[in-house]
């Protein structure tokens, strides 16, 4: 069984629908490329026009898989996202209880010394 319409019976798609399909294919290609690399820990910071929404530290293969992991865990607050891989040498500075959950600004400042994990 296939999801394709019978030959010669293509449905008219709007420009928006075609754009979403292309975007989905492009996203799938990027995720496939990310998965070729070893998983590592990533720091994600979320913000909107009002300000900081939270941060998360998740294990993933790259930017898109990190955002997807945060979404799957129910800890993606939305907004714009910045993603930074955590170097292995700095991973010891990240307490296990700060991983895989939404962090507040106070936790980032106090427990991660108010800077990105990869900054010295």
mmCIF file of N, CA, C and O in Angstrom, residues 69-116:
data_model
loop_
_atom_site.group_PDB
_atom_site.id
_atom_site.type_symbol
_atom_site.label_atom_id
_atom_site.label_comp_id
_atom_site.label_asym_id
_atom_site.label_seq_id
_atom_site.Cartn_x
_atom_site.Cartn_y
_atom_site.Cartn_z
ATOM 1 N N UNK A 69 14.730 16.172 21.256
ATOM 2 C CA UNK A 69 14.837 15.477 22.546
ATOM 3 C C UNK A 69 14.166 16.298 23.647
ATOM 4 O O UNK A 69 13.422 15.758 24.468
ATOM 5 N N UNK A 70 14.407 17.610 23.665
ATOM 6 C CA UNK A 70 13.765 18.476 24.657
ATOM 7 C C UNK A 70 12.243 18.440 24.493
ATOM 8 O O UNK A 70 11.508 18.369 25.483
ATOM 9 N N UNK A 71 11.778 18.444 23.261
ATOM 10 C CA UNK A 71 10.336 18.383 22.995
ATOM 11 C C UNK A 71 9.769 17.046 23.452
ATOM 12 O O UNK A 71 8.728 16.997 24.112
ATOM 13 N N UNK A 72 10.461 15.953 23.145
ATOM 14 C CA UNK A 72 10.004 14.618 23.552
ATOM 15 C C UNK A 72 9.917 14.490 25.069
ATOM 16 O O UNK A 72 9.040 13.796 25.582
ATOM 17 N N UNK A 73 10.836 15.153 25.780
ATOM 18 C CA UNK A 73 10.829 15.108 27.245
ATOM 19 C C UNK A 73 9.811 16.076 27.855
ATOM 20 O O UNK A 73 9.622 16.089 29.071
ATOM 21 N N UNK A 74 9.188 16.900 27.017
ATOM 22 C CA UNK A 74 8.204 17.868 27.513
ATOM 23 C C UNK A 74 8.845 19.063 28.208
ATOM 24 O O UNK A 74 8.215 19.691 29.054
ATOM 25 N N UNK A 75 10.092 19.372 27.858
ATOM 26 C CA UNK A 75 10.806 20.462 28.526
ATOM 27 C C UNK A 75 11.213 21.571 27.557
ATOM 28 O O UNK A 75 12.076 22.392 27.860
ATOM 29 N N UNK A 76 10.592 21.622 26.400
ATOM 30 C CA UNK A 76 10.855 22.675 25.421
ATOM 31 C C UNK A 76 9.841 23.787 25.659
ATOM 32 O O UNK A 76 8.662 23.623 25.348
ATOM 33 N N UNK A 77 10.281 24.957 26.183
ATOM 34 C CA UNK A 77 9.327 26.034 26.474
ATOM 35 C C UNK A 77 8.960 26.874 25.258
ATOM 36 O O UNK A 77 8.149 27.773 25.351
ATOM 37 N N UNK A 78 9.571 26.604 24.107
ATOM 38 C CA UNK A 78 9.286 27.361 22.899
ATOM 39 C C UNK A 78 10.217 28.551 22.746
ATOM 40 O O UNK A 78 11.200 28.689 23.456
ATOM 41 N N UNK A 79 9.892 29.410 21.816
ATOM 42 C CA UNK A 79 10.717 30.590 21.557
ATOM 43 C C UNK A 79 11.912 30.268 20.681
ATOM 44 O O UNK A 79 11.999 29.206 20.073
ATOM 45 N N UNK A 80 12.825 31.223 20.600
ATOM 46 C CA UNK A 80 14.070 31.043 19.853
ATOM 47 C C UNK A 80 14.982 30.135 20.664
ATOM 48 O O UNK A 80 14.941 30.152 21.900
ATOM 49 N N UNK A 81 15.824 29.375 19.994
ATOM 50 C CA UNK A 81 16.705 28.451 20.708
ATOM 51 C C UNK A 81 18.145 28.627 20.249
ATOM 52 O O UNK A 81 18.413 28.848 19.080
ATOM 53 N N UNK A 82 19.040 28.556 21.203
ATOM 54 C CA UNK A 82 20.483 28.567 20.954
ATOM 55 C C UNK A 82 20.996 27.228 21.483
ATOM 56 O O UNK A 82 20.629 26.797 22.565
ATOM 57 N N UNK A 83 21.824 26.552 20.700
ATOM 58 C CA UNK A 83 22.334 25.234 21.073
ATOM 59 C C UNK A 83 23.852 25.244 21.055
ATOM 60 O O UNK A 83 24.462 25.724 20.103
ATOM 61 N N UNK A 84 24.447 24.715 22.113
ATOM 62 C CA UNK A 84 25.904 24.666 22.225
ATOM 63 C C UNK A 84 26.313 23.265 22.688
ATOM 64 O O UNK A 84 25.861 22.810 23.740
ATOM 65 N N UNK A 85 27.144 22.548 21.923
ATOM 66 C CA UNK A 85 27.627 21.253 22.420
ATOM 67 C C UNK A 85 28.520 21.465 23.634
ATOM 68 O O UNK A 85 29.240 22.465 23.720
ATOM 69 N N UNK A 86 28.462 20.545 24.564
ATOM 70 C CA UNK A 86 29.285 20.635 25.773
ATOM 71 C C UNK A 86 30.537 19.793 25.555
ATOM 72 O O UNK A 86 30.436 18.575 25.374
ATOM 73 N N UNK A 87 31.703 20.415 25.595
ATOM 74 C CA UNK A 87 32.941 19.642 25.433
ATOM 75 C C UNK A 87 33.076 18.611 26.560
ATOM 76 O O UNK A 87 32.673 18.862 27.702
ATOM 77 N N UNK A 88 33.629 17.473 26.239
ATOM 78 C CA UNK A 88 33.776 16.404 27.250
ATOM 79 C C UNK A 88 34.532 16.871 28.476
ATOM 80 O O UNK A 88 34.218 16.490 29.595
ATOM 81 N N UNK A 89 35.521 17.728 28.278
ATOM 82 C CA UNK A 89 36.315 18.206 29.417
ATOM 83 C C UNK A 89 35.475 19.035 30.396
ATOM 84 O O UNK A 89 35.819 19.152 31.557
ATOM 85 N N UNK A 90 34.362 19.613 29.915
ATOM 86 C CA UNK A 90 33.512 20.440 30.766
ATOM 87 C C UNK A 90 32.310 19.689 31.328
ATOM 88 O O UNK A 90 31.591 20.224 32.174
ATOM 89 N N UNK A 91 32.074 18.483 30.860
ATOM 90 C CA UNK A 91 30.899 17.736 31.288
ATOM 91 C C UNK A 91 30.898 17.461 32.790
ATOM 92 O O UNK A 91 29.843 17.416 33.420
ATOM 93 N N UNK A 92 32.071 17.354 33.388
ATOM 94 C CA UNK A 92 32.155 17.099 34.834
ATOM 95 C C UNK A 92 31.594 18.276 35.645
ATOM 96 O O UNK A 92 31.224 18.102 36.802
ATOM 97 N N UNK A 93 31.486 19.460 35.035
ATOM 98 C CA UNK A 93 30.936 20.631 35.721
ATOM 99 C C UNK A 93 29.412 20.666 35.699
ATOM 100 O O UNK A 93 28.805 21.548 36.304
ATOM 101 N N UNK A 94 28.802 19.712 34.997
ATOM 102 C CA UNK A 94 27.339 19.687 34.874
ATOM 103 C C UNK A 94 26.793 18.590 35.790
ATOM 104 O O UNK A 94 26.902 17.415 35.472
ATOM 105 N N UNK A 95 26.200 18.971 36.924
ATOM 106 C CA UNK A 95 25.641 17.960 37.824
ATOM 107 C C UNK A 95 24.546 17.137 37.133
ATOM 108 O O UNK A 95 23.786 17.666 36.309
ATOM 109 N N UNK A 96 24.489 15.874 37.453
ATOM 110 C CA UNK A 96 23.521 14.963 36.825
ATOM 111 C C UNK A 96 22.082 15.429 37.032
ATOM 112 O O UNK A 96 21.240 15.233 36.158
ATOM 113 N N UNK A 97 21.781 16.086 38.151
ATOM 114 C CA UNK A 97 20.404 16.512 38.418
ATOM 115 C C UNK A 97 19.975 17.718 37.566
ATOM 116 O O UNK A 97 18.813 18.094 37.578
ATOM 117 N N UNK A 98 20.899 18.298 36.808
ATOM 118 C CA UNK A 98 20.550 19.408 35.914
ATOM 119 C C UNK A 98 20.294 18.940 34.483
ATOM 120 O O UNK A 98 19.948 19.742 33.626
ATOM 121 N N UNK A 99 20.454 17.675 34.235
ATOM 122 C CA UNK A 99 20.292 17.137 32.884
ATOM 123 C C UNK A 99 18.859 16.658 32.650
ATOM 124 O O UNK A 99 18.195 16.193 33.574
ATOM 125 N N UNK A 100 18.409 16.807 31.413
ATOM 126 C CA UNK A 100 17.092 16.306 30.988
ATOM 127 C C UNK A 100 15.916 16.918 31.735
ATOM 128 O O UNK A 100 14.913 16.260 31.991
ATOM 129 N N UNK A 101 16.044 18.195 32.079
ATOM 130 C CA UNK A 101 14.923 18.923 32.678
ATOM 131 C C UNK A 101 15.077 20.402 32.371
ATOM 132 O O UNK A 101 16.158 20.866 32.023
ATOM 133 N N UNK A 102 13.974 21.146 32.493
ATOM 134 C CA UNK A 102 13.989 22.578 32.231
ATOM 135 C C UNK A 102 14.634 23.295 33.409
ATOM 136 O O UNK A 102 14.249 23.093 34.563
ATOM 137 N N UNK A 103 15.629 24.116 33.106
ATOM 138 C CA UNK A 103 16.358 24.862 34.132
ATOM 139 C C UNK A 103 15.887 26.308 34.168
ATOM 140 O O UNK A 103 15.639 26.915 33.127
ATOM 141 N N UNK A 104 15.807 26.851 35.361
ATOM 142 C CA UNK A 104 15.446 28.253 35.520
ATOM 143 C C UNK A 104 16.683 29.127 35.344
ATOM 144 O O UNK A 104 17.823 28.635 35.362
ATOM 145 N N UNK A 105 16.464 30.422 35.206
ATOM 146 C CA UNK A 105 17.579 31.356 35.093
ATOM 147 C C UNK A 105 18.442 31.312 36.353
ATOM 148 O O UNK A 105 19.667 31.351 36.277
ATOM 149 N N UNK A 106 17.799 31.184 37.521
ATOM 150 C CA UNK A 106 18.547 31.112 38.781
ATOM 151 C C UNK A 106 19.446 29.880 38.818
ATOM 152 O O UNK A 106 20.597 29.957 39.257
ATOM 153 N N UNK A 107 18.955 28.735 38.353
ATOM 154 C CA UNK A 107 19.777 27.525 38.328
ATOM 155 C C UNK A 107 20.966 27.683 37.396
ATOM 156 O O UNK A 107 22.074 27.247 37.715
ATOM 157 N N UNK A 108 20.754 28.311 36.245
ATOM 158 C CA UNK A 108 21.855 28.527 35.313
ATOM 159 C C UNK A 108 22.898 29.435 35.952
ATOM 160 O O UNK A 108 24.097 29.163 35.894
ATOM 161 N N UNK A 109 22.441 30.506 36.592
ATOM 162 C CA UNK A 109 23.377 31.452 37.221
ATOM 163 C C UNK A 109 24.120 30.835 38.408
ATOM 164 O O UNK A 109 25.320 30.990 38.541
ATOM 165 N N UNK A 110 23.388 30.150 39.271
ATOM 166 C CA UNK A 110 23.980 29.632 40.506
ATOM 167 C C UNK A 110 24.733 28.311 40.312
ATOM 168 O O UNK A 110 25.821 28.141 40.835
ATOM 169 N N UNK A 111 24.143 27.388 39.574
ATOM 170 C CA UNK A 111 24.725 26.045 39.476
ATOM 171 C C UNK A 111 25.650 25.871 38.289
ATOM 172 O O UNK A 111 26.504 24.998 38.287
ATOM 173 N N UNK A 112 25.464 26.707 37.255
ATOM 174 C CA UNK A 112 26.359 26.657 36.102
ATOM 175 C C UNK A 112 27.184 27.934 36.013
ATOM 176 O O UNK A 112 27.738 28.266 34.984
ATOM 177 N N UNK A 113 27.226 28.657 37.111
ATOM 178 C CA UNK A 113 28.029 29.870 37.263
ATOM 179 C C UNK A 113 27.645 30.957 36.266
ATOM 180 O O UNK A 113 28.474 31.777 35.875
ATOM 181 N N UNK A 114 26.386 30.966 35.823
ATOM 182 C CA UNK A 114 25.875 32.031 34.987
ATOM 183 C C UNK A 114 26.464 32.168 33.609
ATOM 184 O O UNK A 114 26.393 33.216 32.992
ATOM 185 N N UNK A 115 27.086 31.126 33.109
ATOM 186 C CA UNK A 115 27.675 31.188 31.771
ATOM 187 C C UNK A 115 27.413 29.883 31.056
ATOM 188 O O UNK A 115 27.027 28.889 31.673
ATOM 189 N N UNK A 116 27.629 29.901 29.765
ATOM 190 C CA UNK A 116 27.469 28.676 29.003
ATOM 191 C C UNK A 116 28.477 27.652 29.497
ATOM 192 O O UNK A 116 29.588 28.005 29.881
#
